[in-house]
PDB file of C-alpha atoms in Angstrom:
ATOM      1  CA  UNK A   1       0.083  -0.414  -0.421  1.00 70.00           C
ATOM      2  CA  UNK A   2       1.764   3.769  -0.849  1.00 78.00           C
ATOM      3  CA  UNK A   3       2.466   5.635   1.891  1.00 85.00           C
ATOM      4  CA  UNK A   4       1.559   9.009   2.249  1.00 90.00           C
ATOM      5  CA  UNK A   5       4.519  11.541   1.149  1.00 92.00           C
ATOM      6  CA  UNK A   6       4.609  14.606   4.944  1.00 93.00           C
ATOM      7  CA  UNK A   7       6.444  16.815   2.107  1.00 94.00           C
ATOM      8  CA  UNK A   8       3.205  17.096  -0.281  1.00 94.00           C
ATOM      9  CA  UNK A   9       0.523  16.283   2.106  1.00 91.00           C
ATOM     10  CA  UNK A  10       0.129  19.729   3.112  1.00 93.00           C
ATOM     11  CA  UNK A  11      -2.503  21.028   0.979  1.00 92.00           C
ATOM     12  CA  UNK A  12      -0.586  24.207  -0.453  1.00 95.00           C
ATOM     13  CA  UNK A  13       2.309  21.914  -1.504  1.00 96.00           C
ATOM     14  CA  UNK A  14      -0.181  19.560  -2.877  1.00 96.00           C
ATOM     15  CA  UNK A  15      -1.737  21.560  -5.047  1.00 96.00           C
ATOM     16  CA  UNK A  16       1.639  22.683  -6.397  1.00 97.00           C
ATOM     17  CA  UNK A  17       2.490  19.148  -7.057  1.00 97.00           C
ATOM     18  CA  UNK A  18      -1.350  19.310  -8.621  1.00 96.00           C
ATOM     19  CA  UNK A  19      -0.381  21.766 -10.733  1.00 96.00           C
ATOM     20  CA  UNK A  20       3.201  20.845 -12.406  1.00 96.00           C
ATOM     21  CA  UNK A  21       2.055  17.409 -12.915  1.00 94.00           C
ATOM     22  CA  UNK A  22      -0.087  18.903 -15.634  1.00 93.00           C
ATOM     23  CA  UNK A  23       2.806  20.983 -18.074  1.00 93.00           C
ATOM     24  CA  UNK A  24       6.583  20.766 -18.394  1.00 93.00           C
ATOM     25  CA  UNK A  25       6.438  24.180 -16.657  1.00 95.00           C
ATOM     26  CA  UNK A  26       4.498  26.706 -14.948  1.00 96.00           C
ATOM     27  CA  UNK A  27       5.782  30.412 -13.984  1.00 96.00           C
ATOM     28  CA  UNK A  28       6.046  31.521 -10.530  1.00 96.00           C
ATOM     29  CA  UNK A  29       3.388  34.105 -11.281  1.00 95.00           C
ATOM     30  CA  UNK A  30       0.789  31.571 -12.344  1.00 95.00           C
ATOM     31  CA  UNK A  31       1.443  29.355  -9.078  1.00 96.00           C
ATOM     32  CA  UNK A  32       0.850  32.615  -6.928  1.00 96.00           C
ATOM     33  CA  UNK A  33      -2.286  33.414  -8.690  1.00 94.00           C
ATOM     34  CA  UNK A  34      -3.885  29.867  -8.722  1.00 94.00           C
ATOM     35  CA  UNK A  35      -3.153  29.518  -4.898  1.00 94.00           C
ATOM     36  CA  UNK A  36      -4.002  32.931  -3.685  1.00 94.00           C
ATOM     37  CA  UNK A  37      -0.983  33.556  -1.499  1.00 95.00           C
ATOM     38  CA  UNK A  38       1.668  36.211  -1.370  1.00 95.00           C
ATOM     39  CA  UNK A  39       5.034  35.704  -2.586  1.00 94.00           C
ATOM     40  CA  UNK A  40       6.715  34.763   0.398  1.00 95.00           C
ATOM     41  CA  UNK A  41       4.192  31.907   1.085  1.00 96.00           C
ATOM     42  CA  UNK A  42       4.739  30.800  -2.278  1.00 96.00           C
ATOM     43  CA  UNK A  43       8.472  30.946  -1.987  1.00 96.00           C
ATOM     44  CA  UNK A  44       8.604  28.918   1.611  1.00 96.00           C
ATOM     45  CA  UNK A  45       6.670  26.087   0.456  1.00 96.00           C
ATOM     46  CA  UNK A  46       8.524  25.971  -3.062  1.00 96.00           C
ATOM     47  CA  UNK A  47      11.409  25.780  -0.976  1.00 96.00           C
ATOM     48  CA  UNK A  48      10.470  23.196   1.138  1.00 96.00           C
ATOM     49  CA  UNK A  49       9.448  20.992  -2.313  1.00 97.00           C
ATOM     50  CA  UNK A  50      12.885  21.946  -3.782  1.00 96.00           C
ATOM     51  CA  UNK A  51      14.779  20.564  -0.540  1.00 96.00           C
ATOM     52  CA  UNK A  52      13.451  17.524  -0.876  1.00 96.00           C
ATOM     53  CA  UNK A  53      14.367  17.848  -4.946  1.00 96.00           C
ATOM     54  CA  UNK A  54      10.542  17.563  -6.059  1.00 97.00           C
ATOM     55  CA  UNK A  55      10.730  20.571  -7.975  1.00 97.00           C
ATOM     56  CA  UNK A  56      13.186  22.422  -9.717  1.00 96.00           C
ATOM     57  CA  UNK A  57      12.753  26.254 -10.299  1.00 95.00           C
ATOM     58  CA  UNK A  58      14.896  28.086 -13.154  1.00 94.00           C
ATOM     59  CA  UNK A  59      15.230  31.355 -13.679  1.00 91.00           C
ATOM     60  CA  UNK A  60      14.829  33.099 -17.290  1.00 87.00           C
ATOM     61  CA  UNK A  61      14.675  36.974 -18.418  1.00 82.00           C
ATOM     62  CA  UNK A  62      11.552  36.815 -21.063  1.00 75.00           C
ATOM     63  CA  UNK A  63      11.301  40.060 -22.965  1.00 75.00           C
ATOM     64  CA  UNK A  64      13.387  41.934 -20.099  1.00 79.00           C
ATOM     65  CA  UNK A  65      11.810  40.822 -17.463  1.00 83.00           C
ATOM     66  CA  UNK A  66      13.159  38.023 -14.847  1.00 87.00           C
ATOM     67  CA  UNK A  67      10.271  34.835 -14.847  1.00 90.00           C
ATOM     68  CA  UNK A  68      11.062  31.666 -12.471  1.00 94.00           C
ATOM     69  CA  UNK A  69       9.694  28.401 -13.885  1.00 96.00           C
ATOM     70  CA  UNK A  70       8.966  25.573 -11.924  1.00 97.00           C
ATOM     71  CA  UNK A  71       8.871  21.697 -13.094  1.00 96.00           C
ATOM     72  CA  UNK A  72       8.141  18.963 -11.019  1.00 95.00           C
ATOM     73  CA  UNK A  73      11.284  16.449 -10.974  1.00 96.00           C
ATOM     74  CA  UNK A  74      10.866  12.800 -11.865  1.00 93.00           C
ATOM     75  CA  UNK A  75      11.545  11.883  -8.524  1.00 96.00           C
ATOM     76  CA  UNK A  76       8.227  14.935  -7.391  1.00 96.00           C
ATOM     77  CA  UNK A  77       6.397  13.459 -10.098  1.00 93.00           C
ATOM     78  CA  UNK A  78       6.458   9.532  -8.604  1.00 93.00           C
ATOM     79  CA  UNK A  79       6.043  11.117  -4.616  1.00 95.00           C
ATOM     80  CA  UNK A  80       3.141  13.055  -6.599  1.00 95.00           C
ATOM     81  CA  UNK A  81       1.704   9.875  -7.625  1.00 93.00           C
ATOM     82  CA  UNK A  82       2.273   7.749  -4.830  1.00 94.00           C
ATOM     83  CA  UNK A  83       0.820  10.514  -2.408  1.00 95.00           C
ATOM     84  CA  UNK A  84      -2.679  10.122  -4.894  1.00 94.00           C
ATOM     85  CA  UNK A  85      -2.297   6.675  -4.820  1.00 93.00           C
ATOM     86  CA  UNK A  86      -2.273   6.594  -1.180  1.00 94.00           C
ATOM     87  CA  UNK A  87      -5.664   8.914  -1.184  1.00 94.00           C
ATOM     88  CA  UNK A  88      -7.118   6.892  -3.503  1.00 93.00           C
ATOM     89  CA  UNK A  89      -6.172   4.001  -1.130  1.00 92.00           C
ATOM     90  CA  UNK A  90      -8.163   5.633   2.084  1.00 91.00           C
ATOM     91  CA  UNK A  91     -10.532   6.189   0.486  1.00 90.00           C
ATOM     92  CA  UNK A  92     -11.371   2.490  -0.220  1.00 87.00           C
ATOM     93  CA  UNK A  93     -10.388   0.983   1.889  1.00 81.00           C
ATOM     94  CA  UNK A  94     -13.376  -0.083   2.837  1.00 65.00           C
TER      95      UNK A  94
ATOM     96  CA  UNK E   1       2.485   9.681   8.671  1.00 54.00           C
ATOM     97  CA  UNK E   2       0.955   6.526   9.634  1.00 50.00           C
ATOM     98  CA  UNK E   3       0.046   7.329  13.015  1.00 54.00           C
ATOM     99  CA  UNK E   4      -2.179  10.382  11.661  1.00 71.00           C
ATOM    100  CA  UNK E   5      -3.693   9.193   8.640  1.00 80.00           C
ATOM    101  CA  UNK E   6      -6.389  10.828   7.530  1.00 84.00           C
ATOM    102  CA  UNK E   7      -9.997  10.365   7.176  1.00 86.00           C
ATOM    103  CA  UNK E   8     -11.752   9.029   4.158  1.00 88.00           C
ATOM    104  CA  UNK E   9     -13.084  12.140   3.938  1.00 90.00           C
ATOM    105  CA  UNK E  10     -10.386  14.067   4.382  1.00 91.00           C
ATOM    106  CA  UNK E  11      -8.664  12.040   1.843  1.00 91.00           C
ATOM    107  CA  UNK E  12     -11.850  12.589  -0.409  1.00 93.00           C
ATOM    108  CA  UNK E  13     -11.387  16.321   0.050  1.00 93.00           C
ATOM    109  CA  UNK E  14      -7.516  16.274  -0.606  1.00 93.00           C
ATOM    110  CA  UNK E  15      -8.589  14.079  -3.971  1.00 94.00           C
ATOM    111  CA  UNK E  16     -10.513  17.239  -5.179  1.00 94.00           C
ATOM    112  CA  UNK E  17      -8.581  20.041  -4.354  1.00 94.00           C
ATOM    113  CA  UNK E  18      -6.190  17.880  -6.875  1.00 94.00           C
ATOM    114  CA  UNK E  19      -8.378  17.220  -9.250  1.00 94.00           C
ATOM    115  CA  UNK E  20      -9.871  21.106  -9.500  1.00 94.00           C
ATOM    116  CA  UNK E  21      -7.164  22.603  -9.476  1.00 94.00           C
ATOM    117  CA  UNK E  22      -5.805  20.872 -12.160  1.00 93.00           C
ATOM    118  CA  UNK E  23      -9.140  21.033 -14.316  1.00 93.00           C
ATOM    119  CA  UNK E  24      -9.335  25.025 -13.279  1.00 92.00           C
ATOM    120  CA  UNK E  25      -5.963  25.390 -14.861  1.00 93.00           C
ATOM    121  CA  UNK E  26      -6.473  23.350 -18.154  1.00 92.00           C
ATOM    122  CA  UNK E  27      -9.729  24.936 -18.639  1.00 91.00           C
ATOM    123  CA  UNK E  28      -9.197  28.661 -17.550  1.00 92.00           C
ATOM    124  CA  UNK E  29      -5.887  28.584 -19.487  1.00 93.00           C
ATOM    125  CA  UNK E  30      -6.777  26.991 -23.103  1.00 91.00           C
ATOM    126  CA  UNK E  31      -6.403  28.786 -26.226  1.00 92.00           C
ATOM    127  CA  UNK E  32      -9.274  29.652 -28.317  1.00 95.00           C
ATOM    128  CA  UNK E  33     -11.264  27.132 -29.759  1.00 95.00           C
ATOM    129  CA  UNK E  34     -10.218  28.923 -33.305  1.00 97.00           C
ATOM    130  CA  UNK E  35      -6.656  28.278 -32.447  1.00 97.00           C
ATOM    131  CA  UNK E  36      -7.607  24.856 -32.256  1.00 97.00           C
ATOM    132  CA  UNK E  37      -9.582  24.292 -35.108  1.00 97.00           C
ATOM    133  CA  UNK E  38      -6.963  25.636 -37.468  1.00 98.00           C
ATOM    134  CA  UNK E  39      -4.328  23.455 -36.040  1.00 97.00           C
ATOM    135  CA  UNK E  40      -6.953  20.453 -36.622  1.00 97.00           C
ATOM    136  CA  UNK E  41      -7.931  21.233 -39.883  1.00 97.00           C
ATOM    137  CA  UNK E  42      -4.258  22.279 -41.562  1.00 97.00           C
ATOM    138  CA  UNK E  43      -3.573  18.658 -40.032  1.00 96.00           C
ATOM    139  CA  UNK E  44      -6.685  17.165 -42.123  1.00 96.00           C
ATOM    140  CA  UNK E  45      -5.316  19.229 -45.491  1.00 95.00           C
ATOM    141  CA  UNK E  46      -2.260  17.640 -45.065  1.00 95.00           C
ATOM    142  CA  UNK E  47      -3.304  14.031 -45.260  1.00 93.00           C
ATOM    143  CA  UNK E  48      -6.012  14.982 -47.936  1.00 93.00           C
ATOM    144  CA  UNK E  49      -2.989  16.693 -50.225  1.00 92.00           C
ATOM    145  CA  UNK E  50      -1.084  13.331 -49.689  1.00 91.00           C
ATOM    146  CA  UNK E  51      -4.325  10.976 -50.561  1.00 91.00           C
ATOM    147  CA  UNK E  52      -4.662  13.151 -53.651  1.00 90.00           C
ATOM    148  CA  UNK E  53      -1.433  14.193 -54.697  1.00 87.00           C
ATOM    149  CA  UNK E  54      -0.341  12.734 -58.225  1.00 81.00           C
ATOM    150  CA  UNK E  55       3.184  13.453 -59.490  1.00 76.00           C
ATOM    151  CA  UNK E  56       2.972  17.117 -59.440  1.00 68.00           C
ATOM    152  CA  UNK E  57      -0.955  18.436 -59.171  1.00 76.00           C
ATOM    153  CA  UNK E  58      -2.563  20.878 -57.084  1.00 82.00           C
ATOM    154  CA  UNK E  59      -3.065  19.100 -53.991  1.00 85.00           C
ATOM    155  CA  UNK E  60       0.615  18.718 -53.034  1.00 87.00           C
ATOM    156  CA  UNK E  61       0.349  22.935 -52.572  1.00 89.00           C
ATOM    157  CA  UNK E  62      -2.579  22.367 -50.237  1.00 88.00           C
ATOM    158  CA  UNK E  63      -0.321  19.457 -48.558  1.00 91.00           C
ATOM    159  CA  UNK E  64       2.872  21.607 -48.248  1.00 93.00           C
ATOM    160  CA  UNK E  65       0.170  25.147 -47.257  1.00 94.00           C
ATOM    161  CA  UNK E  66      -1.269  22.938 -44.356  1.00 95.00           C
ATOM    162  CA  UNK E  67       1.315  21.643 -43.204  1.00 96.00           C
ATOM    163  CA  UNK E  68       2.399  25.323 -42.934  1.00 97.00           C
ATOM    164  CA  UNK E  69      -0.626  26.393 -41.652  1.00 97.00           C
ATOM    165  CA  UNK E  70      -0.666  23.698 -39.065  1.00 97.00           C
ATOM    166  CA  UNK E  71       3.548  24.562 -38.277  1.00 97.00           C
ATOM    167  CA  UNK E  72       2.570  28.298 -37.425  1.00 98.00           C
ATOM    168  CA  UNK E  73      -0.797  27.579 -35.699  1.00 97.00           C
ATOM    169  CA  UNK E  74       1.047  25.023 -33.633  1.00 96.00           C
ATOM    170  CA  UNK E  75       4.098  27.849 -32.793  1.00 97.00           C
ATOM    171  CA  UNK E  76       0.851  30.043 -31.316  1.00 97.00           C
ATOM    172  CA  UNK E  77      -0.869  27.541 -29.964  1.00 96.00           C
ATOM    173  CA  UNK E  78       2.972  26.970 -27.763  1.00 95.00           C
ATOM    174  CA  UNK E  79       3.448  30.941 -27.811  1.00 95.00           C
ATOM    175  CA  UNK E  80      -0.464  31.559 -26.122  1.00 95.00           C
ATOM    176  CA  UNK E  81       0.749  28.769 -23.621  1.00 95.00           C
ATOM    177  CA  UNK E  82       3.886  30.586 -22.582  1.00 93.00           C
ATOM    178  CA  UNK E  83       3.095  33.742 -22.159  1.00 92.00           C
ATOM    179  CA  UNK E  84       0.245  32.743 -19.578  1.00 93.00           C
ATOM    180  CA  UNK E  85       3.212  31.113 -17.709  1.00 93.00           C
ATOM    181  CA  UNK E  86       3.008  27.415 -18.714  1.00 95.00           C
ATOM    182  CA  UNK E  87       5.241  25.141 -21.241  1.00 94.00           C
ATOM    183  CA  UNK E  88       3.568  22.367 -22.446  1.00 91.00           C
ATOM    184  CA  UNK E  89       4.826  19.171 -22.337  1.00 87.00           C
ATOM    185  CA  UNK E  90       6.088  17.659 -25.978  1.00 85.00           C
ATOM    186  CA  UNK E  91       7.047  14.287 -24.602  1.00 86.00           C
ATOM    187  CA  UNK E  92       3.720  13.331 -22.267  1.00 86.00           C
ATOM    188  CA  UNK E  93       4.976  11.708 -18.584  1.00 86.00           C
ATOM    189  CA  UNK E  94       2.372  10.190 -17.155  1.00 84.00           C
ATOM    190  CA  UNK E  95       1.217   6.658 -18.725  1.00 86.00           C
ATOM    191  CA  UNK E  96      -2.316   7.902 -19.671  1.00 87.00           C
ATOM    192  CA  UNK E  97      -1.256  10.657 -21.981  1.00 88.00           C
ATOM    193  CA  UNK E  98       2.054   7.819 -22.797  1.00 90.00           C
ATOM    194  CA  UNK E  99      -0.691   5.800 -23.835  1.00 92.00           C
ATOM    195  CA  UNK E 100      -3.082   7.889 -25.852  1.00 92.00           C
ATOM    196  CA  UNK E 101      -0.383   9.839 -27.916  1.00 91.00           C
ATOM    197  CA  UNK E 102       1.018   6.169 -28.613  1.00 94.00           C
ATOM    198  CA  UNK E 103      -2.336   5.875 -29.899  1.00 95.00           C
ATOM    199  CA  UNK E 104      -2.758   8.672 -32.083  1.00 94.00           C
ATOM    200  CA  UNK E 105       1.101   8.227 -33.453  1.00 95.00           C
ATOM    201  CA  UNK E 106      -0.320   5.237 -34.448  1.00 97.00           C
ATOM    202  CA  UNK E 107      -3.794   6.085 -35.695  1.00 96.00           C
ATOM    203  CA  UNK E 108      -2.475   8.814 -38.063  1.00 96.00           C
ATOM    204  CA  UNK E 109       0.234   6.856 -39.561  1.00 96.00           C
ATOM    205  CA  UNK E 110      -2.375   4.410 -40.334  1.00 96.00           C
ATOM    206  CA  UNK E 111      -4.371   7.191 -41.764  1.00 95.00           C
ATOM    207  CA  UNK E 112      -1.941   8.758 -44.042  1.00 94.00           C
ATOM    208  CA  UNK E 113      -1.188   5.413 -45.334  1.00 94.00           C
ATOM    209  CA  UNK E 114      -4.815   4.502 -46.264  1.00 94.00           C
ATOM    210  CA  UNK E 115      -5.045   7.832 -47.364  1.00 92.00           C
ATOM    211  CA  UNK E 116      -3.247   7.250 -50.185  1.00 89.00           C
ATOM    212  CA  UNK E 117      -3.115   3.492 -50.717  1.00 90.00           C
ATOM    213  CA  UNK E 118      -7.199   3.064 -50.817  1.00 90.00           C
ATOM    214  CA  UNK E 119      -7.268   6.180 -53.630  1.00 89.00           C
ATOM    215  CA  UNK E 120      -4.336   4.899 -55.749  1.00 88.00           C
ATOM    216  CA  UNK E 121      -4.432   1.166 -55.157  1.00 89.00           C
ATOM    217  CA  UNK E 122      -7.808   0.058 -54.708  1.00 89.00           C
ATOM    218  CA  UNK E 123      -9.759   3.544 -56.463  1.00 85.00           C
ATOM    219  CA  UNK E 124     -11.816   4.158 -53.342  1.00 88.00           C
ATOM    220  CA  UNK E 125     -11.664   7.890 -54.493  1.00 88.00           C
ATOM    221  CA  UNK E 126     -13.202   8.926 -51.307  1.00 92.00           C
ATOM    222  CA  UNK E 127     -10.480   7.110 -49.010  1.00 93.00           C
ATOM    223  CA  UNK E 128      -8.598  10.892 -48.633  1.00 93.00           C
ATOM    224  CA  UNK E 129     -11.514  12.788 -47.545  1.00 94.00           C
ATOM    225  CA  UNK E 130     -12.582  10.463 -44.827  1.00 95.00           C
ATOM    226  CA  UNK E 131      -9.276  10.041 -43.566  1.00 96.00           C
ATOM    227  CA  UNK E 132      -8.500  13.620 -43.050  1.00 95.00           C
ATOM    228  CA  UNK E 133     -11.844  14.538 -41.669  1.00 96.00           C
ATOM    229  CA  UNK E 134     -10.823  11.512 -39.377  1.00 96.00           C
ATOM    230  CA  UNK E 135      -7.269  12.935 -38.774  1.00 96.00           C
ATOM    231  CA  UNK E 136      -9.295  16.237 -38.120  1.00 97.00           C
ATOM    232  CA  UNK E 137     -11.416  15.315 -36.081  1.00 97.00           C
ATOM    233  CA  UNK E 138      -8.506  13.316 -33.902  1.00 96.00           C
ATOM    234  CA  UNK E 139      -6.389  16.475 -33.422  1.00 96.00           C
ATOM    235  CA  UNK E 140      -9.109  18.721 -32.626  1.00 96.00           C
ATOM    236  CA  UNK E 141     -10.290  16.167 -29.665  1.00 95.00           C
ATOM    237  CA  UNK E 142      -6.659  15.412 -28.617  1.00 94.00           C
ATOM    238  CA  UNK E 143      -6.397  19.614 -28.479  1.00 94.00           C
ATOM    239  CA  UNK E 144      -9.344  19.595 -25.853  1.00 93.00           C
ATOM    240  CA  UNK E 145      -9.027  16.688 -24.241  1.00 91.00           C
ATOM    241  CA  UNK E 146      -5.132  16.823 -23.879  1.00 91.00           C
ATOM    242  CA  UNK E 147      -4.576  20.953 -23.915  1.00 91.00           C
ATOM    243  CA  UNK E 148      -0.940  20.332 -22.513  1.00 89.00           C
ATOM    244  CA  UNK E 149      -0.022  17.433 -23.428  1.00 85.00           C
ATOM    245  CA  UNK E 150      -0.234  15.788 -19.661  1.00 84.00           C
ATOM    246  CA  UNK E 151      -3.848  15.694 -18.159  1.00 80.00           C
ATOM    247  CA  UNK E 152      -6.504  15.177 -19.764  1.00 82.00           C
ATOM    248  CA  UNK E 153      -9.839  17.524 -19.133  1.00 85.00           C
ATOM    249  CA  UNK E 154     -12.233  15.892 -17.784  1.00 81.00           C
ATOM    250  CA  UNK E 155     -16.383  16.265 -18.478  1.00 69.00           C
ATOM    251  CA  UNK E 156     -18.067  18.710 -16.120  1.00 58.00           C
TER     252      UNK E 156
END
């Protein structure tokens, strides 16, 4: 039975991973808009995921303005899939 | 984590949150339908042109124009996502998306082959029409259901 991942389990981090799983990379601004949190709150959540090697953040310039692109690593994708599987197994545990 | 497992309701809420945020992202930021229509029709034109081409007739031009429009509209599709903050995935990572893409690739290859073969070798003149329409419909369906190449958009 897959186990819940304590790093991903926090609601905002779970939603960040869910969003990142839909695409190759997402912009920091878009994540902030979707979660409706401040820069510092999002940075803190991303740092926790980055420390676990679940995500990668890359700064690139676009039209002269810096943008931070965030992507899920293979390890992060695996952890997210396992976490979702664990949640499903809890629901189906009866 | 084992000692404080969430209840079934909490687990359900968490899964709903995952589902909702993914679906919102896919629907809210998807490029306009007209662009996806142009991509699909130009893709179909490639199949039609290929099926109808004989030596150097005008259908070869249809194939070339279809390929140019498809390339340009695909670039615009990618660009529109990028300016909104989404980089779409060319090669999928989820097993579901991989399967859909593999089936689509095999299907498109078969449509390309039959579009020409059925008309030239078996004299079924309507084959390119059917194959082109099928390719357009399948491409449109893929662009609606798998807009970022990874997660499937589900019915509401």
